[in-house]
């Protein structure tokens, strides 16, 4: 349709600059029409990398319109989880990953509820955070572990008060890396929780390195 309009309008193009102002205005509008038509007829589709805080596979697709009118279909990488523990955490002689019994989000399925560990499937930059409430007259020392190596630690002295504490970090992960929380060994360590989820652990992919 644009080509037909342009061909019809070409009859209005003046041959001289001394034509009346009305005809010169039609010439200007024709040039604009040619420019718009060129951008729609000859432009090629472009592919954009679409992402979010956060993202892991699962075969989902994101359809968006590019500026030239073509529909773009791009895979969206997703990886995000948020879990909670509804019972208090008591220290033992040997340490082990903290277990969680409530799942709010596990987009991508990278968090393993049976082991309490997050296993990276998509290399990238990830953000992790955890929250706990201190246990009265108990110490608390919980570390965030990455494939067996301590990354950050939350520590609180023994106190009669129950205080909410939190920690967070961003990490570079490769495929197969595991991340989990670990309470320091010893019965003098503990963290309090009830059915209202006072111990939580969350993480998501900021962007992928693929």
Coordinates of C-alpha atoms in Angstrom, one line a residue:
X1 CA 0.0 0.0 0.0
X2 CA 2.8 2.4 0.8
X3 CA 4.4 1.9 -2.7
X4 CA 1.0 2.8 -4.4
X5 CA 0.6 5.9 -2.3
X6 CA 4.2 7.0 -3.1
X7 CA 3.8 6.4 -6.9
X8 CA 0.5 8.4 -6.9
X9 CA 2.1 11.2 -4.9
X10 CA 5.1 11.4 -7.3
X11 CA 2.9 13.3 -9.7
X12 CA 2.8 16.2 -7.2
X13 CA 6.6 16.6 -7.0
X14 CA 7.6 20.0 -8.4
X15 CA 10.5 20.4 -11.0
X16 CA 11.5 23.9 -9.9
X17 CA 12.1 25.6 -6.5
X18 CA 10.0 28.5 -7.5
X19 CA 6.8 26.4 -7.3
X20 CA 4.0 27.6 -5.0
X21 CA 4.5 26.9 -1.2
X22 CA 1.6 24.4 -1.3
X23 CA 3.4 22.2 -3.8
X24 CA 6.7 22.5 -1.9
X25 CA 4.9 21.3 1.2
X26 CA 3.6 18.2 -0.7
X27 CA 7.2 17.5 -1.8
X28 CA 8.3 17.6 1.8
X29 CA 5.5 15.2 2.8
X30 CA 6.5 12.8 0.0
X31 CA 10.1 12.7 1.2
X32 CA 8.9 11.8 4.7
X33 CA 6.7 9.1 3.2
X34 CA 9.6 7.7 1.3
X35 CA 11.7 7.6 4.5
X36 CA 9.0 5.8 6.5
X37 CA 8.3 3.3 3.7
X38 CA 12.0 2.5 3.4
X39 CA 12.3 1.8 7.1
X40 CA 9.3 -0.6 7.0
X41 CA 10.0 -2.3 3.6
X42 CA 13.8 -2.8 3.7
X43 CA 14.6 -3.1 7.4
X44 CA 15.6 -6.5 8.6
X45 CA 14.6 -8.2 11.9
X46 CA 17.0 -7.7 14.8
X47 CA 17.4 -10.0 17.8
X48 CA 17.7 -8.6 21.3
X49 CA 18.9 -10.4 24.4
X50 CA 16.1 -10.1 26.9
X51 CA 16.7 -10.9 30.5
X52 CA 15.6 -10.0 34.1
X53 CA 16.8 -10.1 38.2
X54 CA 16.8 -13.0 37.6
X55 CA 16.3 -15.8 35.3
X56 CA 16.6 -19.7 34.3
X57 CA 15.7 -22.0 31.5
X58 CA 12.5 -24.0 31.3
X59 CA 11.8 -23.4 27.6
X60 CA 9.9 -20.2 28.2
X61 CA 9.8 -17.7 25.3
X62 CA 9.4 -13.9 25.3
X63 CA 7.6 -12.3 22.3
X64 CA 8.1 -8.6 21.8
X65 CA 7.7 -6.2 18.9
X66 CA 10.9 -4.7 17.5
X67 CA 10.8 -1.0 16.3
X68 CA 10.5 -2.2 12.7
X69 CA 7.3 -4.2 13.5
X70 CA 8.7 -7.7 13.4
X71 CA 7.9 -10.1 16.2
X72 CA 11.0 -11.1 18.2
X73 CA 11.1 -14.5 19.9
X74 CA 13.9 -14.9 22.5
X75 CA 14.5 -17.5 25.2
X76 CA 14.3 -16.1 28.7
X77 CA 16.7 -17.6 31.2
X78 CA 15.2 -17.9 34.7
X79 CA 16.6 -19.0 38.0
X80 CA 15.1 -17.8 41.3
X81 CA 14.2 -19.4 44.6
X82 CA 12.9 -18.4 48.0
X83 CA 12.5 -20.9 50.9
X84 CA 11.8 -20.8 54.6
X85 CA 12.3 -23.0 57.7
X86 CA 9.3 -23.2 60.0
X87 CA 11.0 -24.8 63.0
X88 CA 14.0 -23.6 65.1
X89 CA 17.5 -24.6 64.1
X90 CA 19.6 -26.2 66.8
X91 CA 23.3 -26.8 66.6
X92 CA 24.8 -30.3 66.6
X93 CA 28.1 -31.9 67.0
X94 CA 28.6 -32.1 63.3
X95 CA 27.5 -29.3 60.9
X96 CA 25.3 -29.9 57.8
X97 CA 23.4 -27.8 55.3
X98 CA 20.3 -26.0 56.7
X99 CA 17.1 -27.7 55.7
X100 CA 14.0 -25.8 54.6
X101 CA 10.4 -27.0 54.7
X102 CA 8.5 -24.3 52.9
X103 CA 9.0 -23.2 49.3
X104 CA 7.8 -19.8 48.1
X105 CA 9.5 -19.8 44.7
X106 CA 11.6 -22.3 42.8
X107 CA 11.6 -20.9 39.3
X108 CA 13.9 -23.1 37.2
X109 CA 14.0 -25.9 39.8
X110 CA 17.6 -25.2 40.8
X111 CA 16.9 -25.4 44.5
X112 CA 16.9 -29.0 45.9
X113 CA 14.6 -29.2 48.9
X114 CA 16.0 -32.6 49.9
X115 CA 19.5 -31.4 50.3
X116 CA 18.9 -27.7 51.1
X117 CA 21.3 -26.7 48.3
X118 CA 21.0 -24.5 45.3
X119 CA 22.7 -26.0 42.2
X120 CA 23.7 -23.6 39.4
X121 CA 22.6 -24.7 35.9
X122 CA 23.3 -21.4 34.1
X123 CA 26.7 -19.6 34.6
X124 CA 26.3 -16.1 35.7
X125 CA 26.1 -13.5 38.5
X126 CA 23.8 -14.4 41.3
X127 CA 22.4 -12.6 44.4
X128 CA 21.8 -14.5 47.6
X129 CA 20.3 -13.3 51.0
X130 CA 19.2 -15.0 54.2
X131 CA 17.5 -13.9 57.4
X132 CA 17.3 -15.5 60.8
X133 CA 16.1 -14.7 64.3
X134 CA 18.5 -15.2 67.2
X135 CA 17.7 -17.8 69.9
X136 CA 17.6 -16.5 73.4
X137 CA 20.8 -17.3 75.3
X138 CA 22.4 -19.0 72.3
X139 CA 25.1 -17.9 69.8
X140 CA 24.4 -18.0 66.1
X141 CA 26.9 -18.4 63.3
X142 CA 25.5 -19.2 59.9
X143 CA 27.7 -19.2 56.8
X144 CA 26.8 -19.1 53.1
X145 CA 28.8 -21.8 51.4
X146 CA 29.8 -22.1 47.7
X147 CA 30.9 -25.6 46.7
X148 CA 32.4 -26.2 50.1
X149 CA 34.0 -22.8 50.6
X150 CA 32.7 -20.2 53.1
X151 CA 31.7 -17.0 51.4
X152 CA 30.0 -14.8 54.1
X153 CA 29.0 -15.3 57.7
X154 CA 26.2 -14.0 59.9
X155 CA 27.3 -14.0 63.6
X156 CA 25.5 -12.9 66.8
X157 CA 26.5 -13.1 70.4
X158 CA 24.4 -14.9 73.1
X159 CA 21.6 -12.6 74.3
X160 CA 18.3 -12.8 76.1
X161 CA 16.6 -11.0 73.2
X162 CA 15.4 -12.5 69.9
X163 CA 16.7 -10.2 67.1
X164 CA 16.3 -10.5 63.4
X165 CA 19.6 -10.6 61.5
X166 CA 20.3 -10.7 57.7
X167 CA 23.2 -11.1 55.3
X168 CA 23.5 -10.9 51.5
X169 CA 26.1 -11.3 48.7
X170 CA 26.6 -11.5 45.0
X171 CA 28.6 -14.4 43.6
X172 CA 29.9 -15.5 40.2
X173 CA 28.8 -19.1 39.6
X174 CA 29.6 -21.7 37.0
X175 CA 27.5 -24.7 36.0
X176 CA 27.5 -27.3 38.8
X177 CA 28.4 -24.9 41.7
X178 CA 26.3 -25.5 44.8
X179 CA 25.3 -22.8 47.4
X180 CA 23.8 -23.5 50.8
X181 CA 23.6 -22.3 54.4
X182 CA 25.5 -24.0 57.2
X183 CA 25.1 -23.5 61.0
X184 CA 28.3 -23.8 62.9
X185 CA 28.7 -27.0 64.9
X186 CA 28.1 -27.0 68.7
X187 CA 25.0 -27.1 70.8
X188 CA 25.5 -23.5 71.9
X189 CA 24.5 -22.3 68.4
X190 CA 20.9 -22.0 67.4
X191 CA 18.4 -19.8 65.5
X192 CA 14.7 -19.4 66.2
X193 CA 11.7 -19.9 63.9
X194 CA 8.1 -20.8 64.0
X195 CA 5.2 -21.3 61.5
X196 CA 5.6 -17.6 60.5
X197 CA 8.9 -18.3 58.7
X198 CA 11.6 -16.5 60.6
X199 CA 14.5 -18.3 58.8
X200 CA 14.5 -17.6 55.1
X201 CA 17.0 -18.2 52.2
X202 CA 16.6 -16.6 48.8
X203 CA 18.6 -16.2 45.6
X204 CA 18.2 -15.3 41.9
X205 CA 20.3 -14.8 38.8
X206 CA 21.1 -11.2 38.0
X207 CA 22.4 -12.0 34.5
X208 CA 23.8 -15.0 32.6
X209 CA 27.3 -15.5 31.4
X210 CA 26.5 -17.5 28.3

